PDB file of C-alpha atoms in Angstrom:
ATOM      1  CA  MET C   1       0.000   0.000   0.000  1.00  0.00           C
ATOM      2  CA  TYR C   2       1.168   3.538  -0.693  1.00  0.00           C
ATOM      3  CA  ILE C   3      -0.139   7.097  -0.769  1.00  0.00           C
ATOM      4  CA  SER C   4      -1.283   7.652  -4.353  1.00  0.00           C
ATOM      5  CA  LYS C   5      -2.744  11.153  -4.169  1.00  0.00           C
ATOM      6  CA  VAL C   6      -2.767  14.105  -1.759  1.00  0.00           C
ATOM      7  CA  GLN C   7      -5.010  17.157  -1.917  1.00  0.00           C
ATOM      8  CA  ILE C   8      -4.472  20.115   0.451  1.00  0.00           C
ATOM      9  CA  LYS C   9      -6.585  23.259   0.699  1.00  0.00           C
ATOM     10  CA  ASN C  10      -5.888  26.438   2.683  1.00  0.00           C
ATOM     11  CA  PHE C  11      -3.037  24.990   4.795  1.00  0.00           C
ATOM     12  CA  ARG C  12      -0.123  27.386   5.202  1.00  0.00           C
ATOM     13  CA  ASN C  13       1.517  27.963   1.807  1.00  0.00           C
ATOM     14  CA  LEU C  14      -0.405  25.077   0.237  1.00  0.00           C
ATOM     15  CA  GLN C  15      -3.623  26.870  -0.660  1.00  0.00           C
ATOM     16  CA  ASP C  16      -4.895  24.638  -3.464  1.00  0.00           C
ATOM     17  CA  PHE C  17      -2.392  21.812  -3.849  1.00  0.00           C
ATOM     18  CA  GLU C  18      -2.815  18.386  -5.419  1.00  0.00           C
ATOM     19  CA  VAL C  19      -0.229  15.749  -6.302  1.00  0.00           C
ATOM     20  CA  GLN C  20      -0.349  12.203  -7.686  1.00  0.00           C
ATOM     21  CA  LEU C  21       2.301   9.906  -6.199  1.00  0.00           C
ATOM     22  CA  SER C  22       3.765   6.557  -7.146  1.00  0.00           C
ATOM     23  CA  GLU C  23       4.866   3.776  -4.837  1.00  0.00           C
ATOM     24  CA  LYS C  24       8.100   5.565  -3.961  1.00  0.00           C
ATOM     25  CA  ALA C  25       8.327   9.332  -3.823  1.00  0.00           C
ATOM     26  CA  VAL C  26      11.110  11.804  -3.159  1.00  0.00           C
ATOM     27  CA  LEU C  27      10.294  15.358  -2.169  1.00  0.00           C
ATOM     28  CA  LEU C  28      12.861  17.961  -3.209  1.00  0.00           C
ATOM     29  CA  GLY C  29      12.694  21.733  -3.182  1.00  0.00           C
ATOM     30  CA  GLU C  30      14.165  25.039  -2.087  1.00  0.00           C
ATOM     31  CA  ASN C  31      13.746  26.234   1.482  1.00  0.00           C
ATOM     32  CA  GLY C  32      10.330  27.754   2.124  1.00  0.00           C
ATOM     33  CA  THR C  33       8.529  25.968  -0.719  1.00  0.00           C
ATOM     34  CA  GLY C  34       6.271  23.831   1.483  1.00  0.00           C
ATOM     35  CA  LYS C  35       8.052  20.500   1.976  1.00  0.00           C
ATOM     36  CA  THR C  36       7.638  20.561   5.759  1.00  0.00           C
ATOM     37  CA  ASN C  37       4.086  21.876   5.416  1.00  0.00           C
ATOM     38  CA  PHE C  38       3.285  18.944   3.127  1.00  0.00           C
ATOM     39  CA  PHE C  39       4.388  16.465   5.794  1.00  0.00           C
ATOM     40  CA  GLU C  40       2.603  18.415   8.535  1.00  0.00           C
ATOM     41  CA  ALA C  41      -0.577  18.172   6.461  1.00  0.00           C
ATOM     42  CA  LEU C  42      -0.113  14.405   6.113  1.00  0.00           C
ATOM     43  CA  ARG C  43       0.265  14.148   9.870  1.00  0.00           C
ATOM     44  CA  LEU C  44      -3.080  15.930  10.322  1.00  0.00           C
ATOM     45  CA  VAL C  45      -4.681  12.974   8.539  1.00  0.00           C
ATOM     46  CA  LEU C  46      -2.490  10.077   9.620  1.00  0.00           C
ATOM     47  CA  ASP C  47      -1.744  10.880  13.277  1.00  0.00           C
ATOM     48  CA  SER C  48      -4.869  11.375  15.386  1.00  0.00           C
ATOM     49  CA  ASN C  49      -2.722  12.467  18.346  1.00  0.00           C
ATOM     50  CA  TYR C  50      -1.092  15.247  16.356  1.00  0.00           C
ATOM     51  CA  ARG C  51      -2.329  18.798  16.907  1.00  0.00           C
ATOM     52  CA  GLY C  52      -5.813  18.805  18.314  1.00  0.00           C
ATOM     53  CA  GLN C  53      -6.172  22.462  17.331  1.00  0.00           C
ATOM     54  CA  LEU C  54      -4.806  24.671  14.602  1.00  0.00           C
ATOM     55  CA  SER C  55      -4.162  28.401  14.756  1.00  0.00           C
ATOM     56  CA  THR C  56      -4.357  31.521  12.602  1.00  0.00           C
ATOM     57  CA  GLY C  57      -0.851  30.812  11.249  1.00  0.00           C
ATOM     58  CA  ASP C  58      -1.979  27.458   9.840  1.00  0.00           C
ATOM     59  CA  PHE C  59      -4.375  29.092   7.373  1.00  0.00           C
ATOM     60  CA  SER C  60      -3.087  30.054   3.936  1.00  0.00           C
ATOM     61  CA  HIS C  61      -2.170  33.735   3.845  1.00  0.00           C
ATOM     62  CA  ARG C  62      -4.483  34.083   0.823  1.00  0.00           C
ATOM     63  CA  VAL C  63      -7.642  33.349   2.842  1.00  0.00           C
ATOM     64  CA  THR C  64      -9.321  34.904   5.874  1.00  0.00           C
ATOM     65  CA  PRO C  65      -8.555  32.733   8.914  1.00  0.00           C
ATOM     66  CA  PHE C  66     -11.600  31.272  10.637  1.00  0.00           C
ATOM     67  CA  ARG C  67     -14.977  32.891   9.735  1.00  0.00           C
ATOM     68  CA  GLY C  68     -16.007  29.684   7.963  1.00  0.00           C
ATOM     69  CA  THR C  69     -12.782  29.017   6.044  1.00  0.00           C
ATOM     70  CA  GLN C  70     -11.859  25.337   6.184  1.00  0.00           C
ATOM     71  CA  ILE C  71      -8.466  23.658   6.027  1.00  0.00           C
ATOM     72  CA  GLU C  72      -8.756  20.339   4.197  1.00  0.00           C
ATOM     73  CA  VAL C  73      -6.308  17.482   3.696  1.00  0.00           C
ATOM     74  CA  HIS C  74      -7.356  14.399   1.704  1.00  0.00           C
ATOM     75  CA  VAL C  75      -5.103  11.357   1.210  1.00  0.00           C
ATOM     76  CA  TRP C  76      -5.786   8.450  -1.168  1.00  0.00           C
ATOM     77  CA  PHE C  77      -4.145   5.020  -0.817  1.00  0.00           C
ATOM     78  CA  SER C  78      -3.568   2.424  -3.540  1.00  0.00           C
ATOM     79  CA  GLY C  79      -1.427  -0.637  -4.239  1.00  0.00           C
ATOM     80  CA  PHE C  80      -2.876  -3.052  -1.703  1.00  0.00           C
ATOM     81  CA  ASP C  81      -1.318  -6.517  -1.659  1.00  0.00           C
ATOM     82  CA  PRO C  82      -3.931  -9.158  -0.819  1.00  0.00           C
ATOM     83  CA  THR C  83      -1.226 -11.589   0.302  1.00  0.00           C
ATOM     84  CA  LYS C  84       0.408  -9.164   2.755  1.00  0.00           C
ATOM     85  CA  ASP C  85      -2.394  -6.780   3.752  1.00  0.00           C
ATOM     86  CA  LYS C  86      -5.107  -9.207   4.911  1.00  0.00           C
ATOM     87  CA  ASP C  87      -5.907  -7.460   8.210  1.00  0.00           C
ATOM     88  CA  LEU C  88      -5.780  -4.068   6.543  1.00  0.00           C
ATOM     89  CA  LEU C  89      -8.065  -5.215   3.731  1.00  0.00           C
ATOM     90  CA  ALA C  90     -10.618  -6.332   6.309  1.00  0.00           C
ATOM     91  CA  CYS C  91     -11.080  -2.728   7.449  1.00  0.00           C
ATOM     92  CA  ALA C  92     -10.425  -1.027   4.093  1.00  0.00           C
ATOM     93  CA  HIS C  93     -14.028  -1.513   2.977  1.00  0.00           C
ATOM     94  CA  ASP C  94     -15.097   1.345   5.290  1.00  0.00           C
ATOM     95  CA  CYS C  95     -12.656   3.655   3.486  1.00  0.00           C
ATOM     96  CA  ARG C  96     -13.093   2.486  -0.100  1.00  0.00           C
ATOM     97  CA  VAL C  97     -13.664   5.144  -2.784  1.00  0.00           C
ATOM     98  CA  SER C  98     -13.067   2.963  -5.851  1.00  0.00           C
ATOM     99  CA  THR C  99     -15.993   1.106  -7.373  1.00  0.00           C
ATOM    100  CA  GLU C 100     -16.300  -2.672  -7.327  1.00  0.00           C
ATOM    101  CA  GLY C 101     -14.210  -4.227 -10.077  1.00  0.00           C
ATOM    102  CA  GLU C 102     -11.574  -1.452  -9.956  1.00  0.00           C
ATOM    103  CA  PRO C 103      -8.335  -1.783  -7.988  1.00  0.00           C
ATOM    104  CA  LEU C 104      -8.922  -0.935  -4.349  1.00  0.00           C
ATOM    105  CA  GLN C 105      -8.430   2.742  -3.505  1.00  0.00           C
ATOM    106  CA  THR C 106      -9.190   4.206  -0.090  1.00  0.00           C
ATOM    107  CA  LYS C 107      -9.358   7.752   1.217  1.00  0.00           C
ATOM    108  CA  LEU C 108      -8.753   9.415   4.578  1.00  0.00           C
ATOM    109  CA  SER C 109      -9.450  13.086   5.248  1.00  0.00           C
ATOM    110  CA  SER C 110      -8.935  15.723   7.904  1.00  0.00           C
ATOM    111  CA  VAL C 111     -10.974  18.921   7.885  1.00  0.00           C
ATOM    112  CA  TYR C 112     -10.539  21.858  10.247  1.00  0.00           C
ATOM    113  CA  ARG C 113     -13.932  23.522  10.255  1.00  0.00           C
ATOM    114  CA  PRO C 114     -16.373  25.533  12.336  1.00  0.00           C
ATOM    115  CA  ARG C 115     -18.196  23.518  14.992  1.00  0.00           C
ATOM    116  CA  PRO C 116     -21.578  22.365  13.657  1.00  0.00           C
ATOM    117  CA  ASN C 117     -23.598  24.350  16.220  1.00  0.00           C
ATOM    118  CA  LEU C 118     -22.309  27.671  14.819  1.00  0.00           C
ATOM    119  CA  LYS C 119     -22.935  29.681  11.702  1.00  0.00           C
ATOM    120  CA  PRO C 120     -19.642  29.539   9.774  1.00  0.00           C
ATOM    121  CA  GLU C 121     -19.278  33.336   9.717  1.00  0.00           C
ATOM    122  CA  ASP C 122     -19.610  33.402  13.541  1.00  0.00           C
ATOM    123  CA  ALA C 123     -16.667  31.017  14.052  1.00  0.00           C
ATOM    124  CA  LEU C 124     -13.970  33.558  14.868  1.00  0.00           C
ATOM    125  CA  GLY C 125     -11.233  31.508  16.518  1.00  0.00           C
ATOM    126  CA  GLU C 126      -9.828  28.203  17.703  1.00  0.00           C
ATOM    127  CA  ASP C 127     -12.542  27.630  20.302  1.00  0.00           C
ATOM    128  CA  GLU C 128     -15.194  27.639  17.561  1.00  0.00           C
ATOM    129  CA  TYR C 129     -13.335  25.168  15.297  1.00  0.00           C
ATOM    130  CA  GLU C 130     -12.765  21.420  15.359  1.00  0.00           C
ATOM    131  CA  ILE C 131     -10.683  18.861  13.468  1.00  0.00           C
ATOM    132  CA  VAL C 132     -12.711  16.031  11.964  1.00  0.00           C
ATOM    133  CA  ARG C 133     -10.827  12.978  10.686  1.00  0.00           C
ATOM    134  CA  TYR C 134     -12.895  10.630   8.562  1.00  0.00           C
ATOM    135  CA  ALA C 135     -12.844   8.017   5.801  1.00  0.00           C
ATOM    136  CA  ARG C 136     -14.272   7.965   2.286  1.00  0.00           C
ATOM    137  CA  ASP C 137     -16.247  11.154   1.719  1.00  0.00           C
ATOM    138  CA  ASP C 138     -18.370  10.593   4.820  1.00  0.00           C
ATOM    139  CA  GLU C 139     -17.637  12.933   7.736  1.00  0.00           C
ATOM    140  CA  THR C 140     -19.539  10.581  10.053  1.00  0.00           C
ATOM    141  CA  ASN C 141     -17.167   7.697   9.182  1.00  0.00           C
ATOM    142  CA  THR C 142     -14.666   8.462  11.933  1.00  0.00           C
ATOM    143  CA  LYS C 143     -14.415   4.859  13.207  1.00  0.00           C
ATOM    144  CA  GLY C 144     -13.465   3.537   9.766  1.00  0.00           C
ATOM    145  CA  ALA C 145     -10.742   6.190   9.578  1.00  0.00           C
ATOM    146  CA  THR C 146      -9.435   5.260  13.032  1.00  0.00           C
ATOM    147  CA  ARG C 147      -9.238   1.549  12.170  1.00  0.00           C
ATOM    148  CA  PHE C 148      -7.527   2.177   8.826  1.00  0.00           C
ATOM    149  CA  ARG C 149      -5.085   4.702  10.325  1.00  0.00           C
ATOM    150  CA  SER C 150      -3.875   2.063  12.804  1.00  0.00           C
ATOM    151  CA  PHE C 151      -2.263   0.255   9.822  1.00  0.00           C
ATOM    152  CA  VAL C 152      -0.535   3.318   8.375  1.00  0.00           C
ATOM    153  CA  ARG C 153       3.031   4.227   9.291  1.00  0.00           C
ATOM    154  CA  MET C 154       4.753   7.370   8.052  1.00  0.00           C
ATOM    155  CA  VAL C 155       8.552   7.267   7.939  1.00  0.00           C
ATOM    156  CA  LEU C 156      10.533  10.386   7.059  1.00  0.00           C
ATOM    157  CA  VAL C 157      14.155  10.083   5.971  1.00  0.00           C
ATOM    158  CA  PRO C 158      16.333  13.075   6.929  1.00  0.00           C
ATOM    159  CA  ALA C 159      17.463  15.405   4.191  1.00  0.00           C
ATOM    160  CA  LEU C 160      20.585  14.364   2.307  1.00  0.00           C
ATOM    161  CA  ARG C 161      22.166  17.751   3.056  1.00  0.00           C
ATOM    162  CA  ASP C 162      22.128  16.774   6.743  1.00  0.00           C
ATOM    163  CA  MET C 163      23.806  13.400   6.192  1.00  0.00           C
ATOM    164  CA  ASP C 164      27.351  14.795   6.324  1.00  0.00           C
ATOM    165  CA  ARG C 165      26.651  16.531   9.649  1.00  0.00           C
ATOM    166  CA  ASP C 166      24.746  13.518  11.049  1.00  0.00           C
ATOM    167  CA  MET C 167      27.585  11.135  10.200  1.00  0.00           C
ATOM    168  CA  GLN C 168      30.142  13.062  12.302  1.00  0.00           C
TER     169      GLN C 168
END
């Protein structure tokens, strides 16, 4: 299994970002281009213990923070191996976005949004917002997301530029 697609909206310098990925991906770029923000966004979806709240600085500078603006991160998974991923496949049905007959593709999402008891325009700060992590395109499918997430591990390899320093 691997992350096959990532879509990020209104998160830091990634206002409307989408990328298709293959089984192995390398992320390269100049300082300040969003590499760290990309991984932070993935953590919002994949790590339920990571950052229970976001702040004004987490919104893209091109949007008005709060007041109904949502931060969204959607992650699709593909490449399931039925011989190796049996336990994972048992819970993947709750997250499936591909149709029957197509290769299995699942989706997890994290949305930072106004609490449902408020009008979006009245949500002026962190206390009026919540993070919802869910599976498929169903915001009520939080249990399916939790089960699927328990099988996902994110490993980051340090930058090559740091290797010389790290080896000393």
